[in-house]
Tab-separated table of C-alpha atoms in Angstrom:
chain	number	residue	atom	x	y	z
G	1	MET	CA	-4.691	-3.144	-20.931
G	2	TYR	CA	-8.110	-5.055	-20.148
G	3	GLY	CA	-8.284	-8.141	-22.557
G	4	SER	CA	-5.339	-7.912	-24.571
G	5	ILE	CA	-1.783	-8.892	-24.024
G	6	ASN	CA	1.570	-6.518	-24.204
G	7	SER	CA	4.982	-8.290	-24.463
G	8	VAL	CA	7.579	-5.852	-25.354
G	9	LEU	CA	11.578	-7.315	-25.984
G	10	ALA	CA	14.241	-5.412	-25.605
G	11	LEU	CA	17.526	-5.163	-23.341
G	12	LEU	CA	18.146	-3.643	-20.019
G	13	LEU	CA	20.805	-1.576	-19.694
G	14	ALA	CA	22.988	-2.211	-16.488
G	15	GLY	CA	22.257	0.730	-13.891
G	16	SER	CA	22.952	1.179	-9.891
G	17	ALA	CA	21.496	3.753	-7.408
G	18	PHE	CA	23.783	4.203	-4.296
G	19	LEU	CA	21.746	6.170	-1.287
G	20	THR	CA	23.523	8.059	1.389
G	21	GLN	CA	22.424	10.322	4.141
G	22	SER	CA	22.548	13.012	1.850
G	23	VAL	CA	20.777	11.789	-1.500
G	24	VAL	CA	21.821	14.446	-4.354
G	25	GLU	CA	20.953	11.581	-7.199
G	26	SER	CA	17.491	11.422	-8.772
G	27	LYS	CA	15.702	8.174	-9.909
G	28	LEU	CA	14.416	7.273	-5.952
G	29	VAL	CA	11.638	4.962	-5.737
G	30	PHE	CA	9.594	5.859	-2.272
G	31	ALA	CA	6.844	3.609	-0.660
G	32	HIS	CA	4.321	5.241	0.441
G	33	TYR	CA	3.399	4.104	4.086
G	34	MET	CA	0.577	4.702	6.240
G	35	VAL	CA	1.668	5.472	10.074
G	36	GLY	CA	-0.679	3.599	12.070
G	37	THR	CA	-0.871	1.800	16.008
G	38	VAL	CA	2.805	-0.492	15.573
G	39	ASP	CA	3.046	-2.730	18.528
G	40	PRO	CA	6.564	-1.681	20.013
G	41	ASN	CA	6.456	-5.551	21.739
G	42	THR	CA	6.332	-6.913	18.558
G	43	ASN	CA	9.247	-6.490	15.526
G	44	HIS	CA	6.164	-5.415	13.185
G	45	ALA	CA	8.521	-1.964	12.174
G	46	ARG	CA	11.108	-3.618	11.809
G	47	GLN	CA	9.932	-6.426	8.981
G	48	ASP	CA	8.240	-3.500	7.204
G	49	ILE	CA	11.658	-2.012	6.781
G	50	ASP	CA	13.754	-4.972	5.835
G	51	GLY	CA	10.679	-6.111	3.852
G	52	ALA	CA	11.038	-2.985	1.596
G	53	ILE	CA	15.416	-2.805	1.066
G	54	ASN	CA	14.450	-6.468	0.158
G	55	VAL	CA	11.679	-5.124	-2.851
G	56	GLY	CA	14.550	-1.812	-3.611
G	57	PHE	CA	12.985	1.044	-2.201
G	58	ASP	CA	14.891	3.887	-1.320
G	59	ALA	CA	12.477	5.496	1.400
G	60	PHE	CA	9.062	5.501	3.230
G	61	ALA	CA	7.103	8.255	2.740
G	62	LEU	CA	5.306	8.029	6.254
G	63	ASN	CA	1.543	9.395	6.268
G	64	VAL	CA	0.516	10.984	9.068
G	65	GLY	CA	-2.998	12.162	9.729
G	66	GLN	CA	-2.554	12.506	13.417
G	67	PRO	CA	0.791	14.234	14.061
G	68	GLY	CA	-0.048	14.959	17.883
G	69	ALA	CA	-1.580	11.222	18.538
G	70	ASP	CA	0.802	9.488	21.279
G	71	TRP	CA	0.810	6.194	18.522
G	72	ALA	CA	1.632	8.069	16.143
G	73	LYS	CA	5.177	9.695	17.476
G	74	ASN	CA	5.593	5.811	19.063
G	75	THR	CA	5.117	3.953	15.662
G	76	VAL	CA	7.252	6.917	14.053
G	77	GLN	CA	9.876	6.863	16.535
G	78	GLN	CA	10.038	2.855	16.227
G	79	LEU	CA	10.806	3.281	12.234
G	80	PHE	CA	13.452	5.968	12.634
G	81	ASP	CA	14.824	3.727	15.737
G	82	TYR	CA	15.629	0.952	12.893
G	83	ALA	CA	16.090	2.430	9.852
G	84	SER	CA	19.232	3.768	11.022
G	85	THR	CA	20.851	1.097	11.127
G	86	LYS	CA	20.142	0.339	7.751
G	87	SER	CA	20.911	2.075	4.509
G	88	PHE	CA	17.160	3.190	4.254
G	89	LYS	CA	15.581	6.591	4.845
G	90	LEU	CA	12.207	8.015	5.895
G	91	PHE	CA	10.546	11.826	5.113
G	92	PHE	CA	7.099	12.565	6.226
G	93	SER	CA	4.316	12.721	3.954
G	94	PHE	CA	1.583	15.546	5.859
G	95	ASP	CA	-1.394	14.256	5.512
G	96	PHE	CA	-3.818	17.395	5.033
G	97	TYR	CA	-7.601	15.318	5.001
G	98	GLY	CA	-6.531	13.900	8.380
G	99	ASN	CA	-5.138	17.015	9.818
G	100	GLY	CA	-5.037	20.646	8.029
G	101	ASP	CA	-2.557	22.270	10.867
G	102	ILE	CA	0.505	22.481	8.928
G	103	ASN	CA	1.887	23.871	12.445
G	104	GLN	CA	0.988	20.618	13.658
G	105	HIS	CA	2.864	18.660	11.211
G	106	GLN	CA	5.444	21.206	11.259
G	107	ALA	CA	5.890	19.927	15.543
G	108	LEU	CA	6.494	16.334	14.755
G	109	PHE	CA	8.777	17.221	11.734
G	110	ASP	CA	11.118	18.993	14.247
G	111	GLN	CA	11.597	16.119	16.256
G	112	PHE	CA	12.976	14.152	13.286
G	113	LYS	CA	14.351	16.286	10.640
G	114	ASN	CA	17.741	16.137	11.656
G	115	HIS	CA	17.539	12.318	12.787
G	116	PRO	CA	20.345	10.554	10.401
G	117	ALA	CA	17.326	8.507	9.355
G	118	HIS	CA	15.607	11.085	7.531
G	119	LEU	CA	16.077	11.577	3.704
G	120	THR	CA	17.809	14.416	2.179
G	121	TYR	CA	17.961	15.669	-1.242
G	122	ASN	CA	20.820	18.135	-2.042
G	123	ASN	CA	21.246	18.186	1.742
G	124	ARG	CA	17.733	19.458	3.014
G	125	PRO	CA	15.918	17.613	4.205
G	126	VAL	CA	12.678	16.199	1.799
G	127	VAL	CA	8.948	17.182	3.203
G	128	SER	CA	6.049	15.773	1.054
G	129	SER	CA	2.215	15.951	1.781
G	130	TYR	CA	-1.180	13.974	0.631
G	131	SER	CA	-3.125	16.664	-0.604
G	132	GLY	CA	-2.354	20.605	0.682
G	133	GLY	CA	-2.981	22.194	-2.324
G	134	ASN	CA	-5.498	24.220	-0.337
G	135	ILE	CA	-3.378	25.868	1.767
G	136	GLY	CA	-1.928	27.841	-0.788
G	137	PRO	CA	1.794	28.580	-1.917
G	138	ASP	CA	2.410	31.319	0.230
G	139	THR	CA	1.791	28.719	3.625
G	140	TRP	CA	4.325	26.347	1.979
G	141	ARG	CA	7.084	28.867	1.142
G	142	ASN	CA	6.904	30.057	4.763
G	143	PHE	CA	7.128	26.145	5.491
G	144	LYS	CA	9.850	25.384	2.802
G	145	ASN	CA	12.218	28.326	4.032
G	146	ALA	CA	12.161	28.029	7.554
G	147	ASN	CA	13.075	24.214	7.328
G	148	ASN	CA	14.759	24.604	4.368
G	149	ALA	CA	13.051	21.730	3.046
G	150	TYR	CA	13.436	19.630	-0.075
G	151	LEU	CA	9.084	20.200	-0.706
G	152	ILE	CA	7.444	17.885	-2.963
G	153	PRO	CA	3.967	18.170	-1.664
G	154	ASN	CA	0.428	17.203	-3.354
G	155	PRO	CA	-1.004	20.103	-4.700
G	156	GLU	CA	-3.737	18.802	-6.452
G	157	ALA	CA	-6.169	20.816	-5.498
G	158	ASP	CA	-5.406	23.823	-7.032
G	159	GLY	CA	-7.801	24.369	-9.942
G	160	ASN	CA	-4.617	25.115	-12.343
G	161	TYR	CA	-2.806	21.940	-11.421
G	162	TYR	CA	-3.978	19.607	-14.317
G	163	ASN	CA	-6.526	22.325	-16.021
G	164	ASN	CA	-2.840	24.568	-16.584
G	165	PRO	CA	0.188	23.629	-15.529
G	166	SER	CA	2.131	26.094	-16.298
G	167	ALA	CA	0.312	28.871	-14.846
G	168	PHE	CA	0.264	26.424	-11.557
G	169	PHE	CA	4.240	26.383	-11.646
G	170	GLN	CA	4.549	30.215	-12.362
G	171	ASN	CA	2.131	30.998	-9.326
G	172	TRP	CA	4.183	28.608	-7.049
G	173	GLY	CA	7.214	29.410	-8.147
G	174	THR	CA	10.050	29.033	-5.047
G	175	ALA	CA	7.178	27.825	-3.061
G	176	LEU	CA	7.924	24.412	-3.950
G	177	ASP	CA	11.001	21.902	-5.296
G	178	GLY	CA	8.701	19.427	-7.338
G	179	VAL	CA	4.992	18.027	-7.035
G	180	PHE	CA	3.772	14.218	-6.019
G	181	SER	CA	0.752	13.316	-8.069
G	182	TRP	CA	-1.543	11.100	-6.505
G	183	GLU	CA	-4.822	10.692	-8.247
G	184	THR	CA	-3.396	9.537	-11.799
G	185	ALA	CA	-2.074	6.378	-10.027
G	186	TRP	CA	-5.396	4.932	-11.196
G	187	PRO	CA	-8.651	5.125	-13.929
G	188	ASP	CA	-11.457	7.861	-12.650
G	189	THR	CA	-14.278	5.904	-10.538
G	190	SER	CA	-16.458	4.653	-13.580
G	191	ASP	CA	-19.418	2.833	-14.089
G	192	ARG	CA	-17.310	0.903	-17.128
G	193	PRO	CA	-14.098	-0.617	-17.820
G	194	LEU	CA	-11.458	2.073	-18.362
G	195	ASN	CA	-7.683	2.083	-18.228
G	196	VAL	CA	-5.442	4.349	-16.454
G	197	SER	CA	-3.976	6.947	-18.465
G	198	SER	CA	-0.659	9.141	-18.391
G	199	ALA	CA	-1.695	11.801	-19.814
G	200	LYS	CA	-1.893	14.059	-16.555
G	201	ASP	CA	1.335	13.164	-16.071
G	202	GLN	CA	3.061	14.152	-18.689
G	203	ALA	CA	1.608	17.692	-18.698
G	204	VAL	CA	2.314	18.227	-15.542
G	205	LYS	CA	5.855	16.555	-16.208
G	206	SER	CA	6.374	18.876	-19.164
G	207	ALA	CA	5.541	21.738	-17.374
G	208	ALA	CA	7.561	20.917	-14.090
G	209	ASP	CA	10.413	20.327	-16.257
G	210	ALA	CA	10.173	23.714	-17.752
G	211	ALA	CA	9.867	25.740	-14.168
G	212	GLY	CA	13.135	23.887	-13.042
G	213	LYS	CA	10.722	21.438	-10.802
G	214	THR	CA	11.306	17.608	-9.811
G	215	TYR	CA	8.137	14.930	-10.576
G	216	VAL	CA	7.130	11.775	-8.509
G	217	MET	CA	4.614	9.913	-10.264
G	218	GLY	CA	2.857	7.071	-8.701
G	219	LEU	CA	2.408	3.577	-9.254
G	220	SER	CA	-0.332	1.615	-7.573
G	221	SER	CA	-2.851	-2.009	-7.723
G	222	LEU	CA	-6.488	-1.151	-7.373
G	223	GLN	CA	-8.490	1.502	-5.291
G	224	TYR	CA	-11.218	-0.495	-3.367
G	225	LYS	CA	-12.397	0.629	-0.144
G	226	HIS	CA	-15.272	-0.299	2.172
G	227	CYS	CA	-15.495	1.300	5.480
G	228	CYS	CA	-15.771	4.638	7.203
G	229	GLY	CA	-19.047	5.654	4.942
G	230	ASP	CA	-18.048	4.931	1.796
G	231	SER	CA	-17.763	2.329	-0.831
G	232	TRP	CA	-15.834	2.807	-3.763
G	233	TYR	CA	-13.414	0.854	-6.001
G	234	ARG	CA	-10.965	2.096	-9.451
G	235	GLY	CA	-10.079	-0.529	-11.607
G	236	GLY	CA	-7.005	-2.828	-10.951
G	237	GLU	CA	-7.071	-5.857	-13.428
G	238	THR	CA	-3.770	-4.309	-15.075
G	239	ASN	CA	-3.358	-1.237	-13.654
G	240	LEU	CA	-0.053	-2.332	-11.887
G	241	PRO	CA	1.765	-3.359	-14.995
G	242	GLU	CA	0.119	-0.875	-16.938
G	243	ARG	CA	0.816	1.805	-14.959
G	244	MET	CA	5.003	0.444	-14.670
G	245	ALA	CA	4.735	0.891	-18.681
G	246	GLN	CA	3.705	4.245	-18.201
G	247	ILE	CA	5.986	5.487	-15.700
G	248	LEU	CA	8.967	4.044	-17.457
G	249	ASN	CA	8.005	6.036	-20.443
G	250	VAL	CA	7.255	9.403	-18.536
G	251	LYS	CA	10.559	9.316	-16.574
G	252	PRO	CA	9.883	11.259	-13.998
G	253	GLU	CA	12.640	11.346	-11.248
G	254	PHE	CA	10.773	9.912	-8.821
G	255	THR	CA	8.517	7.253	-8.412
G	256	GLU	CA	6.097	6.760	-5.138
G	257	VAL	CA	4.285	3.009	-4.696
G	258	ILE	CA	1.331	3.849	-3.074
G	259	THR	CA	0.899	1.711	-0.592
G	260	TRP	CA	2.847	-0.370	1.327
G	261	ASN	CA	0.193	-1.090	3.924
G	262	ASP	CA	-2.766	1.146	3.129
G	263	ALA	CA	-5.813	-1.297	3.949
G	264	GLY	CA	-8.704	0.651	4.346
G	265	GLU	CA	-8.019	1.789	0.324
G	266	SER	CA	-6.573	-2.416	-0.504
G	267	HIS	CA	-3.507	-1.091	-2.075
G	268	TYR	CA	-1.072	-2.410	-0.336
G	269	ILE	CA	1.904	-4.710	-1.496
G	270	GLY	CA	3.174	-5.358	2.175
G	271	PRO	CA	1.556	-6.591	5.672
G	272	CYS	CA	-0.907	-4.539	7.576
G	273	TRP	CA	-0.532	-4.608	10.777
G	274	ALA	CA	-3.574	-5.637	12.957
G	275	GLU	CA	-3.261	-3.791	15.584
G	276	GLY	CA	-3.732	-0.968	13.613
G	277	LEU	CA	-6.544	-1.809	11.830
G	278	THR	CA	-10.295	-1.572	12.464
G	279	PRO	CA	-12.588	-4.677	12.354
G	280	GLU	CA	-14.341	-3.135	9.831
G	281	ILE	CA	-11.344	-2.593	7.395
G	282	LEU	CA	-10.475	-6.455	8.602
G	283	GLN	CA	-13.258	-7.596	6.590
G	284	TYR	CA	-11.915	-6.966	3.444
G	285	GLY	CA	-8.486	-5.583	3.978
G	286	ASN	CA	-6.743	-8.094	5.955
G	287	SER	CA	-2.939	-8.555	4.346
G	288	ASP	CA	-3.080	-11.938	6.505
G	289	THR	CA	-5.635	-13.636	4.400
G	290	ALA	CA	-5.473	-11.384	1.024
G	291	PRO	CA	-2.111	-11.006	0.677
G	292	HIS	CA	-0.634	-9.003	-1.749
G	293	SER	CA	3.101	-9.882	-1.549
G	294	GLY	CA	3.377	-11.656	-4.543
G	295	TRP	CA	3.395	-8.383	-6.456
G	296	GLN	CA	6.710	-7.542	-4.743
G	297	PRO	CA	9.245	-9.406	-7.336
G	298	LEU	CA	7.347	-7.643	-10.094
G	299	ILE	CA	8.143	-4.183	-8.534
G	300	THR	CA	11.802	-5.004	-8.374
G	301	SER	CA	11.634	-5.494	-11.198
G	302	PHE	CA	10.281	-1.999	-11.990
G	303	ILE	CA	12.482	-0.374	-9.132
G	304	ASN	CA	15.778	-2.027	-11.062
G	305	ALA	CA	14.343	-0.627	-14.750
G	306	PHE	CA	13.167	2.459	-13.517
G	307	LYS	CA	16.628	3.507	-12.134
G	308	ALA	CA	18.358	2.130	-15.109
G	309	GLY	CA	16.444	4.268	-17.595
G	310	SER	CA	15.020	1.356	-19.235
G	311	SER	CA	11.665	1.208	-21.007
G	312	ALA	CA	9.138	-2.029	-19.636
G	313	GLY	CA	10.413	-4.224	-22.432
G	314	ALA	CA	13.565	-4.354	-20.874
G	315	MET	CA	12.702	-5.072	-17.193
G	316	LYS	CA	13.864	-8.541	-16.502
G	317	PRO	CA	13.679	-10.457	-13.475
G	318	ALA	CA	16.106	-9.747	-10.577
G	319	SER	CA	17.142	-12.733	-10.029
G	320	GLY	CA	16.273	-16.725	-11.796
G	321	SER	CA	14.453	-16.625	-14.745
G	322	PHE	CA	11.269	-15.109	-14.340
G	323	ALA	CA	8.820	-12.912	-11.881
G	324	GLY	CA	5.451	-12.790	-12.049
G	325	SER	CA	2.134	-13.076	-10.296
G	326	MET	CA	-1.922	-13.579	-10.843
G	327	TRP	CA	-4.314	-11.701	-9.263
G	328	TYR	CA	-7.856	-12.304	-9.241
G	329	ARG	CA	-11.326	-10.711	-7.210
G	330	GLY	CA	-12.731	-13.395	-4.866
G	331	VAL	CA	-16.322	-12.673	-6.105
G	332	LEU	CA	-18.067	-12.500	-10.162
G	333	THR	CA	-19.898	-9.287	-11.182
G	334	SER	CA	-22.823	-11.178	-10.535
G	335	CYS	CA	-22.243	-11.352	-6.795
G	336	ASN	CA	-26.067	-10.503	-5.257
G	337	GLY	CA	-24.723	-8.226	-2.211
G	338	ASP	CA	-23.783	-4.569	-1.481
G	339	LYS	CA	-21.349	-3.351	-4.308
G	340	PRO	CA	-19.541	-0.066	-4.077
G	341	ARG	CA	-19.741	2.735	-6.613
G	342	GLY	CA	-17.418	1.753	-9.760
G	343	ALA	CA	-18.670	-1.786	-9.425
G	344	GLY	CA	-19.272	-1.552	-13.190
G	345	ALA	CA	-15.577	-1.156	-14.437
G	346	ALA	CA	-14.639	-4.547	-12.751
G	347	VAL	CA	-14.024	-7.468	-15.032
G	348	ASP	CA	-14.475	-11.301	-14.321
G	349	ALA	CA	-10.772	-12.085	-15.000
G	350	VAL	CA	-7.759	-13.560	-14.286
G	351	ASN	CA	-5.065	-10.893	-14.394
G	352	TRP	CA	-1.080	-11.808	-14.527
G	353	ALA	CA	2.084	-10.298	-15.498
G	354	VAL	CA	5.673	-12.351	-15.838
G	355	VAL	CA	8.717	-10.666	-16.522
G	356	LEU	CA	11.591	-12.923	-18.517
G	357	PRO	CA	14.792	-11.501	-19.115
G	358	ALA	CA	16.469	-11.267	-22.757
G	359	GLY	CA	16.633	-13.694	-24.907
G	360	SER	CA	13.544	-15.625	-23.975
G	361	SER	CA	11.916	-16.881	-26.349
G	362	GLY	CA	9.547	-19.969	-26.662
G	363	PHE	CA	7.410	-19.313	-23.245
G	364	GLN	CA	3.594	-19.665	-22.805
G	365	VAL	CA	1.350	-18.335	-20.078
G	366	ARG	CA	-1.895	-20.336	-19.708
G	367	VAL	CA	-4.623	-19.670	-17.540
G	368	THR	CA	-7.002	-21.555	-15.848
G	369	SER	CA	-10.229	-21.017	-13.747
G	370	GLY	CA	-12.968	-23.284	-11.919
G	371	GLY	CA	-10.910	-25.797	-13.937
G	372	GLN	CA	-10.901	-24.773	-17.353
G	373	VAL	CA	-8.464	-23.328	-19.296
G	374	LEU	CA	-9.212	-19.898	-20.564
G	375	ALA	CA	-6.157	-18.898	-22.458
G	376	THR	CA	-2.386	-20.085	-23.747
G	377	GLN	CA	-0.910	-17.236	-24.490
G	378	SER	CA	2.758	-16.663	-25.772
G	379	VAL	CA	4.954	-14.698	-24.034
G	380	GLY	CA	8.589	-12.950	-24.700
G	381	ALA	CA	11.030	-11.388	-23.106
G	382	GLY	CA	10.639	-7.864	-20.811
G	383	LEU	CA	6.815	-6.948	-19.324
G	384	ASN	CA	4.180	-9.176	-20.441
G	385	TYR	CA	0.650	-9.028	-18.581
G	386	ASN	CA	-2.694	-9.414	-19.396
G	387	SER	CA	-6.140	-9.388	-18.115
G	388	VAL	CA	-8.030	-12.616	-19.468
G	389	ARG	CA	-12.143	-12.644	-19.649
G	390	GLY	CA	-14.470	-15.589	-18.294
G	391	MET	CA	-13.269	-16.156	-14.568
G	392	GLN	CA	-15.237	-18.983	-13.240
G	393	THR	CA	-15.835	-19.397	-9.289
G	394	GLY	CA	-13.297	-22.169	-7.901
G	395	ALA	CA	-9.650	-22.144	-8.197
G	396	GLN	CA	-7.818	-20.091	-10.274
G	397	LYS	CA	-4.039	-20.723	-11.664
G	398	VAL	CA	-1.934	-19.345	-14.112
G	399	GLU	CA	1.538	-21.527	-15.194
G	400	LEU	CA	4.420	-20.050	-17.103
G	401	LEU	CA	5.518	-23.071	-19.681
G	402	ASP	CA	8.835	-22.948	-21.940
G	403	GLY	CA	9.269	-24.186	-25.484
G	404	SER	CA	8.773	-27.541	-24.488
G	405	GLY	CA	5.404	-26.997	-23.152
G	406	ARG	CA	6.744	-28.296	-19.357
G	407	VAL	CA	5.311	-26.005	-16.458
G	408	VAL	CA	8.038	-24.000	-15.322
G	409	ALA	CA	6.589	-21.974	-12.643
G	410	THR	CA	2.958	-21.697	-11.481
G	411	ALA	CA	0.766	-19.367	-9.220
G	412	GLY	CA	-1.857	-20.911	-7.971
G	413	SER	CA	-5.084	-19.736	-5.918
G	414	GLN	CA	-5.291	-19.943	-2.272
G	415	VAL	CA	-9.058	-18.486	-2.257
G	416	ASP	CA	-11.755	-20.093	-4.777
G	417	VAL	CA	-14.106	-17.397	-6.170
G	418	SER	CA	-17.433	-17.570	-4.733
G	419	ASN	CA	-20.041	-15.942	-6.099
G	420	SER	CA	-21.559	-14.959	-2.689
G	421	PRO	CA	-21.087	-11.584	-0.102
G	422	SER	CA	-19.716	-12.090	3.050
G	423	ASN	CA	-20.817	-9.688	5.727
G	424	GLY	CA	-23.423	-8.539	3.642
G	425	PHE	CA	-20.974	-7.047	1.128
G	426	CYS	CA	-18.923	-7.894	-1.804
G	427	ASN	CA	-15.718	-7.434	-1.828
G	428	TYR	CA	-13.691	-6.266	-4.142
G	429	ASN	CA	-10.359	-6.654	-2.896
G	430	TYR	CA	-8.056	-8.794	-4.989
G	431	TYR	CA	-5.868	-11.805	-3.931
G	432	VAL	CA	-2.766	-12.158	-5.432
G	433	ALA	CA	-0.127	-15.001	-5.780
G	434	GLY	CA	3.273	-14.898	-6.850
G	435	LEU	CA	4.559	-17.283	-9.579
G	436	GLN	CA	6.991	-19.973	-8.419
């Protein structure tokens, strides 16, 4: 949360999940994957899958907005070809903002629904969506029955979904097997700082449980977009670790990280291949110059805790004695240039999260901005995080200190904070550095 520290002590329960072609157990973790142009003469598709496996994901949810495009088919084929050689699965997330015709999505799905790398759940091919509430339960029911699909769409556009979840599930009935909530992964767009809330997730999950349906809860870092005729920001100061704690408390059957590679909305955690991006997006969403991979060790710790049914206080590093990262915007809020809607929610702060194993004591985190120490704060076992206000121009640094005051790990900025726009706008994307 803004301006406060979170540290909980507990012991992580041991747990594991084994993924087969026909997945029958719950507690799966997906990464939302934007299907764009991937050059077949590169190993980019292979890097994406190998990277996701290393983080601990079970599958990519393939967001396809143009299912009839040759480049989309080519990228999907590359991913399925390589996934078939790994213990990793893929399934489609029909993007109804990109294409609202379910028949065109069906045509692409038909090519891969029996592929050995396609994710199945209870021996049925999994299908999800981005949007899709407007096409109504009858259309979804027909699709589900015709394809024997395990259907977990994103029907938020239905007015009852958040306003009256019980009525929603009563109306949709057998049209779906579960639901996926997208919008609850961040605070609402606001001109003042807001924390993300799980209240809507809890309400929908409760109604889903009563209806015998599963729930997919979204985990994300921020939203920042400056392209395609629009620009907005949804707070990301401590959104990622706060959301981790919420998901571990709500305990949905599935979690979906938003996203692996959406450069356009800045919430990527993996590489965003330049061959699939416009020059406009690359001005701010370039994973080469603003990588977000420093979040991955935190997400691995979260995935392990999620599958074990543990709390945030019981999270532990996947390996070694710590996992953590620092993130910050490259401009101050006083930047004099084009700013996004919701810019008032931004805070001049250095943000950090650290996971320590059970039994850890005496550790501290020291935050330095522009050569000035902003805070030194005690941390303990499990997930610790904070947003430290007072960020200044210049270099940023977070250090983990042991009980003797020795620096055992550091996350340092590769790009200094400035107070100036670039290309005429104030870039609200984050720079992320892993604790090493």
